[in-house]
PDB file of C-alpha atoms and ligand atoms in Angstrom:
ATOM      1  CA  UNK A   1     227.832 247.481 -16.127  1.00  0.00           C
ATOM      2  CA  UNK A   2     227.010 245.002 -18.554  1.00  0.00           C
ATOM      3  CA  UNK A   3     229.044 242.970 -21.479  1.00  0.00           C
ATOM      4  CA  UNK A   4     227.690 244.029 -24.630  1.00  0.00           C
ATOM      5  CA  UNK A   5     230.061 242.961 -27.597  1.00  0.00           C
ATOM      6  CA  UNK A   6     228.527 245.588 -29.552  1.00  0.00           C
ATOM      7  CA  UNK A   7     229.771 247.947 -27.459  1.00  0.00           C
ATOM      8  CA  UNK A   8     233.196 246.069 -27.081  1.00  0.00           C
ATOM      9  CA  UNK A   9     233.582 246.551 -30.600  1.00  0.00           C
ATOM     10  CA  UNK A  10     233.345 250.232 -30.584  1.00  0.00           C
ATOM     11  CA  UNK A  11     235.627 250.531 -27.894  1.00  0.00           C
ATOM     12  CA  UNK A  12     238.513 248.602 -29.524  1.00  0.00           C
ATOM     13  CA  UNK A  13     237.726 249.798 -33.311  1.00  0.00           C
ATOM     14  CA  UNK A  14     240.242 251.718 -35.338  1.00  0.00           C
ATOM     15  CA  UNK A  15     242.773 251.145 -32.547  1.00  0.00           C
ATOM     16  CA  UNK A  16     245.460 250.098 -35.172  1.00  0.00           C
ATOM     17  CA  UNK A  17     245.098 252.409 -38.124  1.00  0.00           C
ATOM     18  CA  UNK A  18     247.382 251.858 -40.568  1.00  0.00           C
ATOM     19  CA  UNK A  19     247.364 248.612 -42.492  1.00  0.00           C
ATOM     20  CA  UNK A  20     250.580 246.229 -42.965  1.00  0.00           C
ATOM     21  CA  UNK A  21     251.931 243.878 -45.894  1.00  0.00           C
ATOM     22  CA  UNK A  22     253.328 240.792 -44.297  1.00  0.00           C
ATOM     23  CA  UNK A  23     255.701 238.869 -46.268  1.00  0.00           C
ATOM     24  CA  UNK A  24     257.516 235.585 -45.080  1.00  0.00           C
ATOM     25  CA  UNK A  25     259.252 232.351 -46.870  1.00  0.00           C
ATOM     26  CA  UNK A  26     258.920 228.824 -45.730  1.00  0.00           C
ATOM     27  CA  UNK A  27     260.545 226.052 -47.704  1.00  0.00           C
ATOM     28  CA  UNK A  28     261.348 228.263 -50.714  1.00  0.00           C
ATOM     29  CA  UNK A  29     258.210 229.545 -50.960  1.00  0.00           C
ATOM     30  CA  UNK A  30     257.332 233.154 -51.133  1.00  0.00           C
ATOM     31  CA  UNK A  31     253.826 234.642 -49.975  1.00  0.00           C
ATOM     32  CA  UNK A  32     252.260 236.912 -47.412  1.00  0.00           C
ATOM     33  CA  UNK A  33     248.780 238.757 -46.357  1.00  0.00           C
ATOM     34  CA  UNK A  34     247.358 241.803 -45.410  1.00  0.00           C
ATOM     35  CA  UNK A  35     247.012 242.645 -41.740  1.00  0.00           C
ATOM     36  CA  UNK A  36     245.413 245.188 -39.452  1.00  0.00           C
ATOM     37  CA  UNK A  37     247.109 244.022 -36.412  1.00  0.00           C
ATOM     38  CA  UNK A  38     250.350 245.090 -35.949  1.00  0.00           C
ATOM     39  CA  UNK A  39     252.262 246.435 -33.368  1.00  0.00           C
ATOM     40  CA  UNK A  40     255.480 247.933 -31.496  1.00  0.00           C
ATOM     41  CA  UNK A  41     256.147 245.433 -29.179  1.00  0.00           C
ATOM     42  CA  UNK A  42     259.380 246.786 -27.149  1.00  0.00           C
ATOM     43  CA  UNK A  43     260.144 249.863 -24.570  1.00  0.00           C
ATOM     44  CA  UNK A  44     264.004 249.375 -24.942  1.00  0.00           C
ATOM     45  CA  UNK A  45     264.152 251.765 -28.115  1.00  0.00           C
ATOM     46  CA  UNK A  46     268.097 249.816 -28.568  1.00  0.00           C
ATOM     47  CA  UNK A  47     265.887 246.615 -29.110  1.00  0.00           C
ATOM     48  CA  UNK A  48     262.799 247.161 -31.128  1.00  0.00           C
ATOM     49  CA  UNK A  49     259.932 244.254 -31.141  1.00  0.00           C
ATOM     50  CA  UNK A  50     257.342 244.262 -33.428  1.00  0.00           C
ATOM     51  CA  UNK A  51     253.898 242.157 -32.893  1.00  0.00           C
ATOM     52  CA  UNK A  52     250.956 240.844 -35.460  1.00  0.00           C
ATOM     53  CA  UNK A  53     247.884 238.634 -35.067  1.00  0.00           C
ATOM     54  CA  UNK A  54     247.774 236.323 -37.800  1.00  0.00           C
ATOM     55  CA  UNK A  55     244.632 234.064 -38.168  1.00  0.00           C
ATOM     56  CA  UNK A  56     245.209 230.319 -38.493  1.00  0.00           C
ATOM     57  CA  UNK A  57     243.010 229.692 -41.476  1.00  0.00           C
ATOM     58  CA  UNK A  58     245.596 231.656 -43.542  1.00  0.00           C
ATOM     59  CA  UNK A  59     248.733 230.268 -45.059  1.00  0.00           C
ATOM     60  CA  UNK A  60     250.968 232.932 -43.938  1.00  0.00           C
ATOM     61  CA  UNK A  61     249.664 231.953 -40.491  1.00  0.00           C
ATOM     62  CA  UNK A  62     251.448 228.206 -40.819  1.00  0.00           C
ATOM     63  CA  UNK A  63     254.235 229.577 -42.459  1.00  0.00           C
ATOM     64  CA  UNK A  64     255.468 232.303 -40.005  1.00  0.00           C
ATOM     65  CA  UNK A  65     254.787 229.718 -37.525  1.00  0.00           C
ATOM     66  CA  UNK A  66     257.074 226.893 -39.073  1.00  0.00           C
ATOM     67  CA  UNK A  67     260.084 230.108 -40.433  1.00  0.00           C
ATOM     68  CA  UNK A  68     260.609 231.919 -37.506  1.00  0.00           C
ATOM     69  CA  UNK A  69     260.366 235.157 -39.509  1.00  0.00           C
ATOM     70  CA  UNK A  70     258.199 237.848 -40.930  1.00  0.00           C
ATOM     71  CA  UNK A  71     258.094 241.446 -42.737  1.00  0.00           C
ATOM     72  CA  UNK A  72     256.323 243.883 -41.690  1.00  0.00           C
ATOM     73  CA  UNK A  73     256.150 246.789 -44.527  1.00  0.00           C
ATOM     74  CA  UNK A  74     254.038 249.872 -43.793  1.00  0.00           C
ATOM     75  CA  UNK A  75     252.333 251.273 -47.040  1.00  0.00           C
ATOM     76  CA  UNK A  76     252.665 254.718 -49.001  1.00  0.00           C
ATOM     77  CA  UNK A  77     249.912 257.249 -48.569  1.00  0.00           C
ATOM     78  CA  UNK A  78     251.766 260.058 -51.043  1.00  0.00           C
ATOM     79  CA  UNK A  79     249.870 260.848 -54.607  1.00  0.00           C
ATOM     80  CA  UNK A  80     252.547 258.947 -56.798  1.00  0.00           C
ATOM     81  CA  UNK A  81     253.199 255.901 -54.843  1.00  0.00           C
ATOM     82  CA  UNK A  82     249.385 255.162 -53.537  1.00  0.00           C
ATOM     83  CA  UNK A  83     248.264 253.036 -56.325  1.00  0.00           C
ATOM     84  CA  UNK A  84     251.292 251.241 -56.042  1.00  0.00           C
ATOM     85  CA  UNK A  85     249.775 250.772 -51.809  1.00  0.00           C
ATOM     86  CA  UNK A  86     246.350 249.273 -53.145  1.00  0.00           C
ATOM     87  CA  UNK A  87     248.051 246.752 -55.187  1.00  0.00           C
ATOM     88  CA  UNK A  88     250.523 245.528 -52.849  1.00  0.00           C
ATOM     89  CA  UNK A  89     247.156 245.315 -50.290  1.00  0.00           C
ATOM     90  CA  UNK A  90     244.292 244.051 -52.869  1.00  0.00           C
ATOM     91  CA  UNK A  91     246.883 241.181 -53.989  1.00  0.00           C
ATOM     92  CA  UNK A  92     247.984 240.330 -50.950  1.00  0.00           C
ATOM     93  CA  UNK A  93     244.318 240.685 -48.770  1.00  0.00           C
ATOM     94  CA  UNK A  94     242.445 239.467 -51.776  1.00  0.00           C
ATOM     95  CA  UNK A  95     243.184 236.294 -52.156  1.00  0.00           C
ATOM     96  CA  UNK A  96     245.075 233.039 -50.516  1.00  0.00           C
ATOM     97  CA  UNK A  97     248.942 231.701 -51.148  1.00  0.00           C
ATOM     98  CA  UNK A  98     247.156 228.372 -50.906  1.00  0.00           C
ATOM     99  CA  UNK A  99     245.655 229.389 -54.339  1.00  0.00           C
ATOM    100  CA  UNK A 100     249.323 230.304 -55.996  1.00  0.00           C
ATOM    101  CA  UNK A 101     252.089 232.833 -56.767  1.00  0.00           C
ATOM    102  CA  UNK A 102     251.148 236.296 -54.827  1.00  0.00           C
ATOM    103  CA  UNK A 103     254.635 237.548 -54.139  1.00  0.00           C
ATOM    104  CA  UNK A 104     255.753 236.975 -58.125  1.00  0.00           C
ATOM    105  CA  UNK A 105     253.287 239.699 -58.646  1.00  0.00           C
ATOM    106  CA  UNK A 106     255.153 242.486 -56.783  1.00  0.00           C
ATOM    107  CA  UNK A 107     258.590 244.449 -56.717  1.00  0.00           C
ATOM    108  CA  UNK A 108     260.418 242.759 -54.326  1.00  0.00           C
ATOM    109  CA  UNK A 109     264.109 242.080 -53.325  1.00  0.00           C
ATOM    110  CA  UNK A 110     265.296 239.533 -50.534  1.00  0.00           C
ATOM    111  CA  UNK A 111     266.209 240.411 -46.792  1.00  0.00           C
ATOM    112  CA  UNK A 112     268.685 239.344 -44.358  1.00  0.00           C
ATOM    113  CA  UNK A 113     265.918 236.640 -43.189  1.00  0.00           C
ATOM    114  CA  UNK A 114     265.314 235.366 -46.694  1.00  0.00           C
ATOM    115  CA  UNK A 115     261.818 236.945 -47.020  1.00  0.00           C
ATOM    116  CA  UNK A 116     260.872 238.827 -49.330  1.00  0.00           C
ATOM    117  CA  UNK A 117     261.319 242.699 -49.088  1.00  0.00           C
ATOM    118  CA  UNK A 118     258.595 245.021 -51.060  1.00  0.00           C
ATOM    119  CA  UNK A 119     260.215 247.808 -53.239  1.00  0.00           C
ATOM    120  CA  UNK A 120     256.569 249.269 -53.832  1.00  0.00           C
ATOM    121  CA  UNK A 121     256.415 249.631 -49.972  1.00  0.00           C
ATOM    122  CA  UNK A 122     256.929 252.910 -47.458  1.00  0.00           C
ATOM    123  CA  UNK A 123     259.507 251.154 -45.482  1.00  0.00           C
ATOM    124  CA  UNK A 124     259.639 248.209 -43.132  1.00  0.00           C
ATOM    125  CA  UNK A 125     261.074 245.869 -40.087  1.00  0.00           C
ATOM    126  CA  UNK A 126     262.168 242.489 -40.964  1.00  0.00           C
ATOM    127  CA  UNK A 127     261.973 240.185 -37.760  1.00  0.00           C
ATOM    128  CA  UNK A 128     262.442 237.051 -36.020  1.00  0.00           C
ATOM    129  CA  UNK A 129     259.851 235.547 -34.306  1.00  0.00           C
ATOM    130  CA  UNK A 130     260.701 234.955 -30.339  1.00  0.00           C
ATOM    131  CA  UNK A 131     257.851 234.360 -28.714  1.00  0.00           C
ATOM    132  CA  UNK A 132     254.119 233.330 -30.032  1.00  0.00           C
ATOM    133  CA  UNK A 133     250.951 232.877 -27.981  1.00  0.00           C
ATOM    134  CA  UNK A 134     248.150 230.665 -29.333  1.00  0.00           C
ATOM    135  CA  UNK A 135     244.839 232.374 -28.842  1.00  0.00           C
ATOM    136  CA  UNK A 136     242.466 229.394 -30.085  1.00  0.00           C
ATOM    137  CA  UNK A 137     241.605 231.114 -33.341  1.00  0.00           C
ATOM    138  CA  UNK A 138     244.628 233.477 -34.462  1.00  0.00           C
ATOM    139  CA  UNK A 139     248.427 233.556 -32.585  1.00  0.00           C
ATOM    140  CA  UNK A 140     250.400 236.079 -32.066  1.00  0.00           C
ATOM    141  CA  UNK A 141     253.975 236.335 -33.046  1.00  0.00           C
ATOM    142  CA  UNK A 142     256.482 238.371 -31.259  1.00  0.00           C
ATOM    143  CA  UNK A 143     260.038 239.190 -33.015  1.00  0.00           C
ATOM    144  CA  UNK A 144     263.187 240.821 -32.990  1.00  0.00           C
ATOM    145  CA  UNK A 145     263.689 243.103 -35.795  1.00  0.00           C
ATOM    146  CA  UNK A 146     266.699 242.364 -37.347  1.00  0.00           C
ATOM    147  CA  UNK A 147     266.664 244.525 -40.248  1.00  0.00           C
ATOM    148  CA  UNK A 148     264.897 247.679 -41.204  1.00  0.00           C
ATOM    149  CA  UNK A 149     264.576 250.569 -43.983  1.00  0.00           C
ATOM    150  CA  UNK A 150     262.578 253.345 -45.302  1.00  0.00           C
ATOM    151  CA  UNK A 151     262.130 252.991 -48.918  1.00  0.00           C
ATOM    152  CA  UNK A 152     260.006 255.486 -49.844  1.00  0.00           C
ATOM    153  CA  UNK A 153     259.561 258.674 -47.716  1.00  0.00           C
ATOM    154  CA  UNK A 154     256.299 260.587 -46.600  1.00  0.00           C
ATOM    155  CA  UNK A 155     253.220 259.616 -45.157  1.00  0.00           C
ATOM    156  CA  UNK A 156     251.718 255.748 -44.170  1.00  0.00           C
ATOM    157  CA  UNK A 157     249.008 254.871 -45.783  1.00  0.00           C
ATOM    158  CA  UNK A 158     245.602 254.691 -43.240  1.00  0.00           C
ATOM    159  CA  UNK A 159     242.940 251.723 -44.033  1.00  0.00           C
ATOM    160  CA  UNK A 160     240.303 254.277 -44.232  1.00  0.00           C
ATOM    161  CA  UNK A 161     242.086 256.458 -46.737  1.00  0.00           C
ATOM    162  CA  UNK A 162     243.092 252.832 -48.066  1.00  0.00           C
ATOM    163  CA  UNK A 163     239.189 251.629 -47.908  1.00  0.00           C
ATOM    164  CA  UNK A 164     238.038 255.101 -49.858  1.00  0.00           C
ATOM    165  CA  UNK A 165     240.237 253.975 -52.685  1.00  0.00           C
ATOM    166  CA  UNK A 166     239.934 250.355 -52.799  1.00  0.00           C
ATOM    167  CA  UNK A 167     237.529 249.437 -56.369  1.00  0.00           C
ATOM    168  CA  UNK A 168     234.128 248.409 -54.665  1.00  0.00           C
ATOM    169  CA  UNK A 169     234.546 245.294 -56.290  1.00  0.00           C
ATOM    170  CA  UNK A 170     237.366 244.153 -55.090  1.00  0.00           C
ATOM    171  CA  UNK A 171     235.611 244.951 -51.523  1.00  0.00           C
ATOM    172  CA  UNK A 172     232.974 243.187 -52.353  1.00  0.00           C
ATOM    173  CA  UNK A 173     235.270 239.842 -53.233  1.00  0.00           C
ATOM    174  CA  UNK A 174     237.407 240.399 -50.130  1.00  0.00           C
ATOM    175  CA  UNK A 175     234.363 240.191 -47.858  1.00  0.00           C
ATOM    176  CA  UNK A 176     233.142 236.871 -49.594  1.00  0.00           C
ATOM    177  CA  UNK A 177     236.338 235.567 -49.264  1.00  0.00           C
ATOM    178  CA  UNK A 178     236.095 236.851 -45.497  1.00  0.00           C
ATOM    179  CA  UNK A 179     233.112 234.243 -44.658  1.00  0.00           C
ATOM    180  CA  UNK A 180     234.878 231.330 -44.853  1.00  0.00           C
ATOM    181  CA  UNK A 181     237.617 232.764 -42.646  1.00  0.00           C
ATOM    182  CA  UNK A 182     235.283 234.015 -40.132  1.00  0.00           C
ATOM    183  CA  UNK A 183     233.455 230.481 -39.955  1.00  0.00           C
ATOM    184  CA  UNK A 184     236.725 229.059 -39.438  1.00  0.00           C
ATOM    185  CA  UNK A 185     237.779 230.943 -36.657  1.00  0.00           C
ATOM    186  CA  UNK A 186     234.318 230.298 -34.948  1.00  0.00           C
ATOM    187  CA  UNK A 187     234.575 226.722 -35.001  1.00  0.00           C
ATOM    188  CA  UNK A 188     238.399 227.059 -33.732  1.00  0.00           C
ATOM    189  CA  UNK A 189     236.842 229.193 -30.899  1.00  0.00           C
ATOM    190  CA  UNK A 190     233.277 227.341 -30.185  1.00  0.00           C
ATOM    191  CA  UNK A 191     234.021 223.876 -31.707  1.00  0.00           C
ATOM    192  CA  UNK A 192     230.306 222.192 -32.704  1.00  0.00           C
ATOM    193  CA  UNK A 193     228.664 225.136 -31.547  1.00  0.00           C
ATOM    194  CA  UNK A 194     230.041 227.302 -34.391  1.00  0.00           C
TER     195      UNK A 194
HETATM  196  C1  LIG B 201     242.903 245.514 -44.407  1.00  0.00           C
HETATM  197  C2  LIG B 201     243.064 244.054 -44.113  1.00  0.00           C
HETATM  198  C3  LIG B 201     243.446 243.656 -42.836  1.00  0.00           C
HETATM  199  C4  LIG B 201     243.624 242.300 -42.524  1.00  0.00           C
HETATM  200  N1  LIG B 201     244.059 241.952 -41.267  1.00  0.00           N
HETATM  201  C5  LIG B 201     244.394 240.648 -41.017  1.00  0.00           C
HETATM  202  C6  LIG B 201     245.018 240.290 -39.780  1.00  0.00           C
HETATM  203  O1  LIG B 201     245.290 241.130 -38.910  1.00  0.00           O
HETATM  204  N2  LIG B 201     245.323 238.980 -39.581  1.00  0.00           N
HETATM  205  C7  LIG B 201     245.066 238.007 -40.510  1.00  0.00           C
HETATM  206  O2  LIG B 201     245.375 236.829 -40.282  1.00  0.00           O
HETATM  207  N3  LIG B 201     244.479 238.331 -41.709  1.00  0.00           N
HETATM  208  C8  LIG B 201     244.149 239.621 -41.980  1.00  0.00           C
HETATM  209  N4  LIG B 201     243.580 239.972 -43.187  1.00  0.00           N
HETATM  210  C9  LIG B 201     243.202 238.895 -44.143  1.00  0.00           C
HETATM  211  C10 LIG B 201     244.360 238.356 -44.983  1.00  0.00           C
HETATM  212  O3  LIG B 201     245.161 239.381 -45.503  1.00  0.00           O
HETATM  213  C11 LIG B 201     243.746 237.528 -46.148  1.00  0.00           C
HETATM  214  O4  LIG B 201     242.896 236.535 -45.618  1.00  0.00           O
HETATM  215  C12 LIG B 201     244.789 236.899 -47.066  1.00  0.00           C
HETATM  216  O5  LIG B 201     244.157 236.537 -48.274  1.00  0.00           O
HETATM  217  C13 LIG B 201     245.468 235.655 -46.470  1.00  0.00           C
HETATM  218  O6  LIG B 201     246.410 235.150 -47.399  1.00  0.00           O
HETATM  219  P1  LIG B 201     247.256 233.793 -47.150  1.00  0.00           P
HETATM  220  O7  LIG B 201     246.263 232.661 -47.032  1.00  0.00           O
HETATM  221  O8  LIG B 201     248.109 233.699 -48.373  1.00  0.00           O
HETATM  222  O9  LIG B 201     248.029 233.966 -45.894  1.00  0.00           O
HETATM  223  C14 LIG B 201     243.387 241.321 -43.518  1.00  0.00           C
HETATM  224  C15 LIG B 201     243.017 241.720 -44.820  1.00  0.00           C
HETATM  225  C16 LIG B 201     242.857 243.075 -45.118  1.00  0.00           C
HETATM  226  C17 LIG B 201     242.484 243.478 -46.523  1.00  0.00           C
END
């Protein structure tokens, strides 16, 4: 017995597999991210929860936090609707609210929250957030669903049929603008030793 985080990480890889939009609105303002962290949160099938990690160098992070609400849309994996998947996921993952306008970009109508609902997307839950716990680096938000819809039918869309598609230079901009994210969340964790 040892702690190896090496071996940590293969332990806990690939345990969510399918990749989600988020999508939220905070003082009239529209955006959302990317995220490989979401969950069912509920075993009273009369009251689904659904969960997501959301790391506090990102806008969505402060937004979710200040709303109360979020959108979880799972993506499309079927031939004629996949392209439409690695758009709503490179312009979402690939760059920051903080920098402008993501959400003008897509297909999107409102939901009973006010946040904005993907058109382009397999289907999703729209929630309200009732619980979060701050983990130093990231929190995690806990809602309600309060709405929820398929919009397109057939498969989800996994992030390593997602990755196999993705242009490799988009991948290589998402991992530069990974860095700074990373180095935030060490100092968040370590403080001066990051
Ligand atoms: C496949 C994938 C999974 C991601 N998972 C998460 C996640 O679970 N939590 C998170 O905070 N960011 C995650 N990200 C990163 C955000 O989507 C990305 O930093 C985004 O640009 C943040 O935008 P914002 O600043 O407008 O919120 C992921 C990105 C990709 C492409």
């Amino acid at each position: 017995m040892s702690y190896d985080p090496a071996v940590a990480n293969r332990v806990l890889a690939g345990l969510r597999p399918f990749p989600v939009a988020i999508t939220t609105v905070d003082g009239g303002f529209a955006n959302g991210l990317m995220s490989l962290s979401a969950g069912s949160a509920s075993i009273i099938p009369e009251a689904p929860r659904a969960t997501i990690s959301l790391t506090k160098y990102n806008k969505t992070h402060d937004m979710v936090s200040n709303s109360g609400i979020f959108v979880m849309h799972m993506l499309s994996a079927e031939d004629e609707q996949v392209h439409k998947s690695l758009e709503i996921l490179m312009t979402l993952g690939g760059s920051s609210g903080r920098d402008g306008d993501k959400i003008g970009k897509l297909r999107t109508k409102t939901g009973v929250t006010g946040a904005p609902i993907l058109l382009d997307a397999h289907s999703y839950v729209e929630a309200r957030v009732m619980g979060t716990l701050d983990v130093e680096e990231s929190s995690i938000f806990v809602g309600d669903v309060v709405a929820t819809e398929i919009l397109n039918e057939g498969q989800r869309l996994r992030i390593g049929d997602a990755w196999s598609k993705l242009p490799a230079e988009w991948i290589a901009q998402y991992d530069a603008n990974h860095e700074p994210q990373l180095a935030n969340a060490r100092a968040r964790r370590f403080g001066a030793k990051a």
